[in-house]
PDB file of C-alpha atoms in Angstrom:
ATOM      1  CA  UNK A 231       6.557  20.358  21.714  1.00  0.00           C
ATOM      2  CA  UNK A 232       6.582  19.780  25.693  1.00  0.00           C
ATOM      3  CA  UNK A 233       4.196  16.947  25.235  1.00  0.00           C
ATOM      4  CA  UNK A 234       4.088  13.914  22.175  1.00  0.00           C
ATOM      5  CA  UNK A 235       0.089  13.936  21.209  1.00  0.00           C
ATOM      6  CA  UNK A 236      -1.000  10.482  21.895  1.00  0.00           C
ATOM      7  CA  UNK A 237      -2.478  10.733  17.921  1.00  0.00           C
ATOM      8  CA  UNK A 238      -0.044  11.134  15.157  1.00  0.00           C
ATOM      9  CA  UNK A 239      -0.852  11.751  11.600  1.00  0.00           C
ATOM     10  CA  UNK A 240       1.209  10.937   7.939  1.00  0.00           C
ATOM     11  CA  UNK A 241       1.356  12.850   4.902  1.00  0.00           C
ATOM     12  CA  UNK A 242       1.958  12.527   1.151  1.00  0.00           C
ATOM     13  CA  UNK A 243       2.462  15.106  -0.992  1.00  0.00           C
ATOM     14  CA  UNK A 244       2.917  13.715  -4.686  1.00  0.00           C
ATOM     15  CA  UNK A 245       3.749  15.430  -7.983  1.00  0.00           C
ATOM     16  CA  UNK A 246       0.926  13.611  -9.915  1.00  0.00           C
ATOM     17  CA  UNK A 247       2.448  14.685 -13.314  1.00  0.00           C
ATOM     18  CA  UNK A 248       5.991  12.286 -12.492  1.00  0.00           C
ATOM     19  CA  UNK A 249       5.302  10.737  -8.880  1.00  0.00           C
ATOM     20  CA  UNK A 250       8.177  12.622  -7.194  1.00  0.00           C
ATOM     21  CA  UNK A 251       7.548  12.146  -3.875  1.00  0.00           C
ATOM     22  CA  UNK A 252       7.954  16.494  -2.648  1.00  0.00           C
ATOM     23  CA  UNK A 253       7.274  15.216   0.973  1.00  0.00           C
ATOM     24  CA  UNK A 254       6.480  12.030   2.854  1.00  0.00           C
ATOM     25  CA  UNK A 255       5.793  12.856   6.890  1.00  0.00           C
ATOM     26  CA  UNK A 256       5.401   9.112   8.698  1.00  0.00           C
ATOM     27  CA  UNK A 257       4.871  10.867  12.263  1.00  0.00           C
ATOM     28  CA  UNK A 258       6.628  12.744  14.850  1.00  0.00           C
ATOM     29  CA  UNK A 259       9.781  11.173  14.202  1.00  0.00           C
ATOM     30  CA  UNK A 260      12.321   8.488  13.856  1.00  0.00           C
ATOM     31  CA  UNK A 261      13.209   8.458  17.444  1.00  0.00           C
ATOM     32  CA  UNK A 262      10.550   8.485  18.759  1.00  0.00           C
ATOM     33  CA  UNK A 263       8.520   5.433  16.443  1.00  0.00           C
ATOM     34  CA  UNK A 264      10.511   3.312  13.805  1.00  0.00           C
ATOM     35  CA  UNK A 265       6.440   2.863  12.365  1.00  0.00           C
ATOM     36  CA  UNK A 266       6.478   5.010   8.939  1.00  0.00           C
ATOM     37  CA  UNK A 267       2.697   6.315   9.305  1.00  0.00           C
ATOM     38  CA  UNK A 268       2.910   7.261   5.513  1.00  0.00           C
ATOM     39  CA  UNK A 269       4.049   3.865   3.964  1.00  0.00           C
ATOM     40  CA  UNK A 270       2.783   1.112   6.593  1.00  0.00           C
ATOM     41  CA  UNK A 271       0.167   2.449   8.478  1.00  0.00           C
ATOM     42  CA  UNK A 272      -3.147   0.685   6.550  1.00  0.00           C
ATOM     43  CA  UNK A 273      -6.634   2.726   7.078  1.00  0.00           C
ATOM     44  CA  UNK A 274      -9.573   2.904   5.739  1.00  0.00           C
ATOM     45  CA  UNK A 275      -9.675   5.548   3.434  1.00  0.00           C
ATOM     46  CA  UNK A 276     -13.763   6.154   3.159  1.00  0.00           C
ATOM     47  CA  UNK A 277     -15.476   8.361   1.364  1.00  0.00           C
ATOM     48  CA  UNK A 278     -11.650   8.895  -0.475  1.00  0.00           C
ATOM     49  CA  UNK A 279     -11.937   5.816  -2.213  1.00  0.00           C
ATOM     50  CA  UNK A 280     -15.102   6.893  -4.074  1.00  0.00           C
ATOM     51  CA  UNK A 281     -13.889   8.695  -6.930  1.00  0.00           C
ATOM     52  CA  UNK A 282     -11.924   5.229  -7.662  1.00  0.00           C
ATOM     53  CA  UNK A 283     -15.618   3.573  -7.865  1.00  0.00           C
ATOM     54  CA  UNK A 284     -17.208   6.234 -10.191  1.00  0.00           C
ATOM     55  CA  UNK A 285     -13.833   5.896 -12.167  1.00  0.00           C
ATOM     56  CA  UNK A 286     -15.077   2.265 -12.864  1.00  0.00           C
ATOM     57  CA  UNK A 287     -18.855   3.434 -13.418  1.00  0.00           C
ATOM     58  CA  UNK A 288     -17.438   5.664 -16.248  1.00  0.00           C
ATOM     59  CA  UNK A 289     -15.503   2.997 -18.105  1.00  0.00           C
ATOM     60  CA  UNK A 290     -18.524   0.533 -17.568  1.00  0.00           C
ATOM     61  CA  UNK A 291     -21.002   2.803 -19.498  1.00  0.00           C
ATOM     62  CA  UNK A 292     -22.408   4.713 -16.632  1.00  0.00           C
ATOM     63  CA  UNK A 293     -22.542   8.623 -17.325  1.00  0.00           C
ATOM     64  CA  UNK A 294     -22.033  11.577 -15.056  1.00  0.00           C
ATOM     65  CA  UNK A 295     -26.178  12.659 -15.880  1.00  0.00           C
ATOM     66  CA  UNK A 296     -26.954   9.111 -15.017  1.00  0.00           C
ATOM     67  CA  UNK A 297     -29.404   9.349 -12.687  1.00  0.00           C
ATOM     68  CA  UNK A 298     -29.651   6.947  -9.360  1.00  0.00           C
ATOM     69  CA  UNK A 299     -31.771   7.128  -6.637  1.00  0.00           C
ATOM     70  CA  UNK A 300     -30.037   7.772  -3.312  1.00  0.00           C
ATOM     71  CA  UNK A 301     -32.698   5.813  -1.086  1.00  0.00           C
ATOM     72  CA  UNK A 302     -32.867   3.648   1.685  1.00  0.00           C
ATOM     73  CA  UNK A 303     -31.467   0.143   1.648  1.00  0.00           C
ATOM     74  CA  UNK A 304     -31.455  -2.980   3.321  1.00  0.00           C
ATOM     75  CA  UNK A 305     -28.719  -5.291   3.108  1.00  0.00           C
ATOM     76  CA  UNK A 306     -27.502  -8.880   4.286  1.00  0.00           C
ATOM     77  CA  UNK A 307     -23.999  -8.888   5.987  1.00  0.00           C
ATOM     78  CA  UNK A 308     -23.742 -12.301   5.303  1.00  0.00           C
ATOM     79  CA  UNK A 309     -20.383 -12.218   7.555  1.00  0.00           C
ATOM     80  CA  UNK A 310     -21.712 -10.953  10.428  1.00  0.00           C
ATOM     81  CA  UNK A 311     -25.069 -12.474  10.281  1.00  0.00           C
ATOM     82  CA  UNK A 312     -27.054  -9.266  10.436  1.00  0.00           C
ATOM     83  CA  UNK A 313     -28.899  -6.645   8.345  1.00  0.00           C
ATOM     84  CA  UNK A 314     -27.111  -3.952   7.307  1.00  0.00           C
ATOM     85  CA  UNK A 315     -28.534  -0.661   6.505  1.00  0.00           C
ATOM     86  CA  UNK A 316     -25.989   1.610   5.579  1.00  0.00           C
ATOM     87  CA  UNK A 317     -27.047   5.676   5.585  1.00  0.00           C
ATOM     88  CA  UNK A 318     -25.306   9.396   4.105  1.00  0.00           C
ATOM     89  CA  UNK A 319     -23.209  11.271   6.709  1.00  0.00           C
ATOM     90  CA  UNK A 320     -26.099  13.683   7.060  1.00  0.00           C
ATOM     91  CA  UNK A 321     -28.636  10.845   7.874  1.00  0.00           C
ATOM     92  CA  UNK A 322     -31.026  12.482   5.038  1.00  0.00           C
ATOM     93  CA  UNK A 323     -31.932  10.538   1.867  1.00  0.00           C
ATOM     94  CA  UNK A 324     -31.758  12.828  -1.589  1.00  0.00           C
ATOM     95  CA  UNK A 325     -34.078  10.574  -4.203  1.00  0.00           C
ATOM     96  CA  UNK A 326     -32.967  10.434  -7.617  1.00  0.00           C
ATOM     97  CA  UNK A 327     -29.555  12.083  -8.022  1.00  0.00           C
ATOM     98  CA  UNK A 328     -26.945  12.727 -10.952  1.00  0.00           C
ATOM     99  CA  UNK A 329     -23.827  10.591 -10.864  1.00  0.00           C
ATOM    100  CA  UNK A 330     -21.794  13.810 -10.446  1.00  0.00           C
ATOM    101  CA  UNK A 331     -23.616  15.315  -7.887  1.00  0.00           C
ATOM    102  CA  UNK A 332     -23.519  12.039  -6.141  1.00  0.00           C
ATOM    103  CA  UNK A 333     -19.672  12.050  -6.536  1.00  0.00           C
ATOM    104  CA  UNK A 334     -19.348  15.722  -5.279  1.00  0.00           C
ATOM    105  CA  UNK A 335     -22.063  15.100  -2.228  1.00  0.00           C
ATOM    106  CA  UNK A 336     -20.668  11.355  -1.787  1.00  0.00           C
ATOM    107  CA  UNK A 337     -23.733   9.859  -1.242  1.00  0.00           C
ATOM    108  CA  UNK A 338     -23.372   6.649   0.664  1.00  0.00           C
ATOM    109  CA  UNK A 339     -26.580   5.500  -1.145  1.00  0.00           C
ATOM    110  CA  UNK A 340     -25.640   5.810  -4.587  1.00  0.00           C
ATOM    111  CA  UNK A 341     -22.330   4.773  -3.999  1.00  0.00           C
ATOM    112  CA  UNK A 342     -23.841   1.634  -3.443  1.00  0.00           C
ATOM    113  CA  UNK A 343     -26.034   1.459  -5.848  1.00  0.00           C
ATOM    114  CA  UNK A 344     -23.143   2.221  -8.255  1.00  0.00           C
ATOM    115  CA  UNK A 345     -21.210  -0.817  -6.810  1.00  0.00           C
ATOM    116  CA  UNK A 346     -24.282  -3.174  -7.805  1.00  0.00           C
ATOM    117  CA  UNK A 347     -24.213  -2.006 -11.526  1.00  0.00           C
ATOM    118  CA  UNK A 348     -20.580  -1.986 -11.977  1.00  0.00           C
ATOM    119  CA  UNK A 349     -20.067  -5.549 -10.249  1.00  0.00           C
ATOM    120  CA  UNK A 350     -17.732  -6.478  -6.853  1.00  0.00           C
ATOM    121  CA  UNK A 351     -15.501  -8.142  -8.528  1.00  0.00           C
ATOM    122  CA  UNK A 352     -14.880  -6.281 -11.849  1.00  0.00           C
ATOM    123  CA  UNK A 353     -14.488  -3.238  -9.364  1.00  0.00           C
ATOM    124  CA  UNK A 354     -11.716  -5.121  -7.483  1.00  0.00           C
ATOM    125  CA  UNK A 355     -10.373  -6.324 -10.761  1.00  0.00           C
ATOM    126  CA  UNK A 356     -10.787  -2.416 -11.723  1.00  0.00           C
ATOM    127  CA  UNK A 357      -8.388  -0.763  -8.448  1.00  0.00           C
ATOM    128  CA  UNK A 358      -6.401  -3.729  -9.089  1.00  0.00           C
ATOM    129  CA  UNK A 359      -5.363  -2.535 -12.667  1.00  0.00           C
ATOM    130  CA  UNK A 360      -4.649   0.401 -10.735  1.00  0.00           C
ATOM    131  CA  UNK A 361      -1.899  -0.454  -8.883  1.00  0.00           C
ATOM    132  CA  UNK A 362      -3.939  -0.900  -5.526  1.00  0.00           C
ATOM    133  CA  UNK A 363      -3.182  -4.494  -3.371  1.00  0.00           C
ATOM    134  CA  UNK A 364      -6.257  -6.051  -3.431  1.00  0.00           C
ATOM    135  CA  UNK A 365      -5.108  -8.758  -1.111  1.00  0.00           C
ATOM    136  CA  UNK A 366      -7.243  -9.344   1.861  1.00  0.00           C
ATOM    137  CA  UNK A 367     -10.233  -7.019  -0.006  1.00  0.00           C
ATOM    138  CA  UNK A 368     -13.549  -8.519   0.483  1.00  0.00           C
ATOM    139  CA  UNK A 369     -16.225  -8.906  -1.976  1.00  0.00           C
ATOM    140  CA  UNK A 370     -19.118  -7.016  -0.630  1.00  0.00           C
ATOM    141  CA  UNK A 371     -20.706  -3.540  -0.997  1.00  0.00           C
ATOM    142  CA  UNK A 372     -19.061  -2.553   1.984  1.00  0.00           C
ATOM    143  CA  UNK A 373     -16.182  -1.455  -0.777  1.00  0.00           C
ATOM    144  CA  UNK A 374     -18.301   1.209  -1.908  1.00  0.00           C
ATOM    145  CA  UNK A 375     -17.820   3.346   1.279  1.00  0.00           C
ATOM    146  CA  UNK A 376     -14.328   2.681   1.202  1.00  0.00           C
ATOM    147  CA  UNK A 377     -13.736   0.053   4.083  1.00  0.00           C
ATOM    148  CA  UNK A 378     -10.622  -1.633   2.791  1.00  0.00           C
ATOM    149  CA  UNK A 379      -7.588  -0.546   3.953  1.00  0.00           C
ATOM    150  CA  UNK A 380      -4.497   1.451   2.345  1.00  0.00           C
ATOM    151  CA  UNK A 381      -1.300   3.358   3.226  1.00  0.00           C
ATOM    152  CA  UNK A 382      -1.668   7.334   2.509  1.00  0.00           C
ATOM    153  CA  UNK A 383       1.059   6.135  -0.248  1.00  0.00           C
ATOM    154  CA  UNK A 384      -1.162   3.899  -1.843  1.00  0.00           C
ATOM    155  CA  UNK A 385      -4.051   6.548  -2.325  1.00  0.00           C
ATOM    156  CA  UNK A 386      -1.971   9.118  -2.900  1.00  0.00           C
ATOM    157  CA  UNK A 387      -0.479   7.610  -5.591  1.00  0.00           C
ATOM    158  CA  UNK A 388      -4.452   6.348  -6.820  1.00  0.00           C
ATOM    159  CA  UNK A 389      -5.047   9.758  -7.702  1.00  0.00           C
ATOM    160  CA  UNK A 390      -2.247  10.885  -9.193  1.00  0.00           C
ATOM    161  CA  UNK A 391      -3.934   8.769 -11.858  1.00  0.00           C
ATOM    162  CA  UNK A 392      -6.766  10.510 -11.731  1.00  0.00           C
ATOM    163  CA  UNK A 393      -5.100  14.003 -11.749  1.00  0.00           C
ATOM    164  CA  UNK A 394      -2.796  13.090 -14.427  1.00  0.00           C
ATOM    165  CA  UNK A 395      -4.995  12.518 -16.829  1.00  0.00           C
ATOM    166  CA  UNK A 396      -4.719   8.819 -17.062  1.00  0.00           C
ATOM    167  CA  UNK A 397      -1.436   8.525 -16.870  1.00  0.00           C
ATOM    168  CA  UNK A 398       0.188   5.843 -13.787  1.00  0.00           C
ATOM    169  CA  UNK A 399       3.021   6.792 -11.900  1.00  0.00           C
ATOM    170  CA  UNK A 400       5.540   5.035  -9.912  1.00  0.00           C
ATOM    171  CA  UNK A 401       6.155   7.300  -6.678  1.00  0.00           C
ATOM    172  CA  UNK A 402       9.913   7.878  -6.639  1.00  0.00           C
ATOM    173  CA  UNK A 403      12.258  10.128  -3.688  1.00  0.00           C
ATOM    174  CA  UNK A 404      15.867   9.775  -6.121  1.00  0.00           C
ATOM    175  CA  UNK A 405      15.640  12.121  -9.119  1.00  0.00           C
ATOM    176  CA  UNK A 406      19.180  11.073  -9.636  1.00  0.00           C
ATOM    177  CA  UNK A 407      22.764   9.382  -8.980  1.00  0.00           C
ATOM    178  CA  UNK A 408      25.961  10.665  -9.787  1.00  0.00           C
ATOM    179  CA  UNK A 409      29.398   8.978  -9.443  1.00  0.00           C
ATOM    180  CA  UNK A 410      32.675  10.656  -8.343  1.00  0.00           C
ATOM    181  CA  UNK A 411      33.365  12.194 -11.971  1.00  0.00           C
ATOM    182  CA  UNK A 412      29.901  13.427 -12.326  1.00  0.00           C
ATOM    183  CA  UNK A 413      28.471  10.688 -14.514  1.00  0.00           C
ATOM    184  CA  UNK A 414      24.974   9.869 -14.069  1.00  0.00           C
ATOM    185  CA  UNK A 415      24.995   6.040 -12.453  1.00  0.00           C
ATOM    186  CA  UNK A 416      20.711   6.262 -11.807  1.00  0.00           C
ATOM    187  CA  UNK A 417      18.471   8.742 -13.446  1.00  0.00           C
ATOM    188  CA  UNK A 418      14.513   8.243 -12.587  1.00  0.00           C
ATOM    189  CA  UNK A 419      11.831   6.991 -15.713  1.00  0.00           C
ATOM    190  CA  UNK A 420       8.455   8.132 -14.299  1.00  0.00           C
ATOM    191  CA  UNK A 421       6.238   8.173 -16.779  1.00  0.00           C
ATOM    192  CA  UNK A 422       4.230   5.166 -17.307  1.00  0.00           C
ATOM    193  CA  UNK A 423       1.364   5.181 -19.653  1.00  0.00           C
ATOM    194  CA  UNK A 424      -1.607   3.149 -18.555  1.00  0.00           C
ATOM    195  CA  UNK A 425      -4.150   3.135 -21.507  1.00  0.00           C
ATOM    196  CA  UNK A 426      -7.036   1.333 -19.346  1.00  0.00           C
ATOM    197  CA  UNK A 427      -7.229   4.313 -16.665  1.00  0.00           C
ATOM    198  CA  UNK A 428      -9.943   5.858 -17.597  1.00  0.00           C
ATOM    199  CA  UNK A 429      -9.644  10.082 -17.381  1.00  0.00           C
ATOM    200  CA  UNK A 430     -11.891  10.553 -15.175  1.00  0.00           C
ATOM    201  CA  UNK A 431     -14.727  12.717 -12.491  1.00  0.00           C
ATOM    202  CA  UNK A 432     -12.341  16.278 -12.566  1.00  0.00           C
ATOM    203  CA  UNK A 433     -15.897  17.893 -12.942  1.00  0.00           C
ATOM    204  CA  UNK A 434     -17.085  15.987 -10.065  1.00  0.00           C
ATOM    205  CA  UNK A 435     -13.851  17.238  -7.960  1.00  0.00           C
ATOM    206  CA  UNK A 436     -14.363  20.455  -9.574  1.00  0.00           C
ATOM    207  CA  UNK A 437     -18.050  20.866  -8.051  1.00  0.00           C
ATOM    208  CA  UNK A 438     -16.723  19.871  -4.725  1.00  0.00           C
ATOM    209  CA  UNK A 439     -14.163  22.704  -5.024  1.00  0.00           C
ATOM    210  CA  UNK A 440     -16.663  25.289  -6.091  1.00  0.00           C
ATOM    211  CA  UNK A 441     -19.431  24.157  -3.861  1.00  0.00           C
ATOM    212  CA  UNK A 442     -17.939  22.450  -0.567  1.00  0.00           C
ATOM    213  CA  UNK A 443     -18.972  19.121   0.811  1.00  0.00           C
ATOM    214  CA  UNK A 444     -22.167  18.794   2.286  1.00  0.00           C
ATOM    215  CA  UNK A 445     -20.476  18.493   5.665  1.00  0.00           C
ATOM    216  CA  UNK A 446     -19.890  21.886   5.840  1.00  0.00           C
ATOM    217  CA  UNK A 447     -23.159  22.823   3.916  1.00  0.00           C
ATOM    218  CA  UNK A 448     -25.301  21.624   7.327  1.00  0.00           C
ATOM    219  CA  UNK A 449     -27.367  19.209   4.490  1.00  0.00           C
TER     220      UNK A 449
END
């Protein structure tokens, strides 16, 4: 390229069945930053982080034909001393909605909602359990919309979990180390049951494949 964009970008792409790590991009290169986009760069993730949330509404008892009302609210941002009133992408309000179709549509509204009945801090206590670093998260509804920050690393390897079935996985680059005489000195282990990840919203992601997010919908 003639020109370095002023923006740069990471990627992640993870074998969710193992965590093999098939590519890791941390920007436009070594040279030119030392900063590894992919494995230190912390960003909110957004409406990403969702599917984590209706993860723990599943394993608390809430069902994907659960129905919650995507309507206005007014909160207290106790931290910033102001009212918070927190809206969906498409500034519209859909009344009572299915947990799934709230998943697939992410509805800001619900999502909060969902937050209330599943509890701040059993929901931290939830991403916690899976693998996340909670450190530095704070306990408000703001979580629900996915304002905490991660690496791509972190969420990539988040839903592996979810893709796999339940299953958590240590990312990993080295498959394996031989020595001089061919003898294998490191081999990778990477599969690592986790019996409290709950298998979880694949309809949910399914819908979004087969329908499209509302963004491109014009709702």
């Amino acid at each position: 390229m003639a020109q370095v964009p002023k923006a740069q970008s990471a990627l992640v792409s993870l074998d969710p069945k193992h965590g093999a790590i098939r590519a890791l991009v941390g920007g436009m290169g070594f040279e030119l930053s030392k900063f590894n986009r992919a494995t230190q760069a912390k960003r909110q993730p957004g409406s990403n982080f969702k599917p984590f949330l209706y993860a723990s509404a599943l394993r608390a008892g809430i069902t994907p034909s659960t129905v919650i009302n995507d309507a206005p609210v007014v909160l207290d941002n106790l931290a910033a001393a102001e009212i918070w009133r927190p809206e969906n992408d498409s500034g519209k309000f859909y009344g009572p909605t299915r947990l799934r179709e709230a998943l697939a549509f992410s509805r800001n509204l619900v999502s909060i909602r969902v937050l209330q009945r599943v509890g701040v801090r059993a929901f931290i206590r939830y991403v916690e359990a899976l693998g996340f670093d909670t450190e530095g998260m704070q306990a408000n509804l703001t979580l629900a919309l996915g304002t905490h920050t991660f690496t791509p690393l972190e969420i990539a390897t988040g839903y592996a979990i979810l893709a796999n079935e339940g299953f958590k996985v240590e990312p990993w680059l080295i498959e394996r180390i031989e020595n001089a005489d061919g003898e294998i000195v490191y081999a990778a282990d990477p599969l690592v049951a986790c019996p409290d990840c709950a298998n979880t919203d694949s309809d949910a992601a399914e819908e979004v494949r087969m329908e499209g997010h509302p963004r491109h919908r014009g709702t």
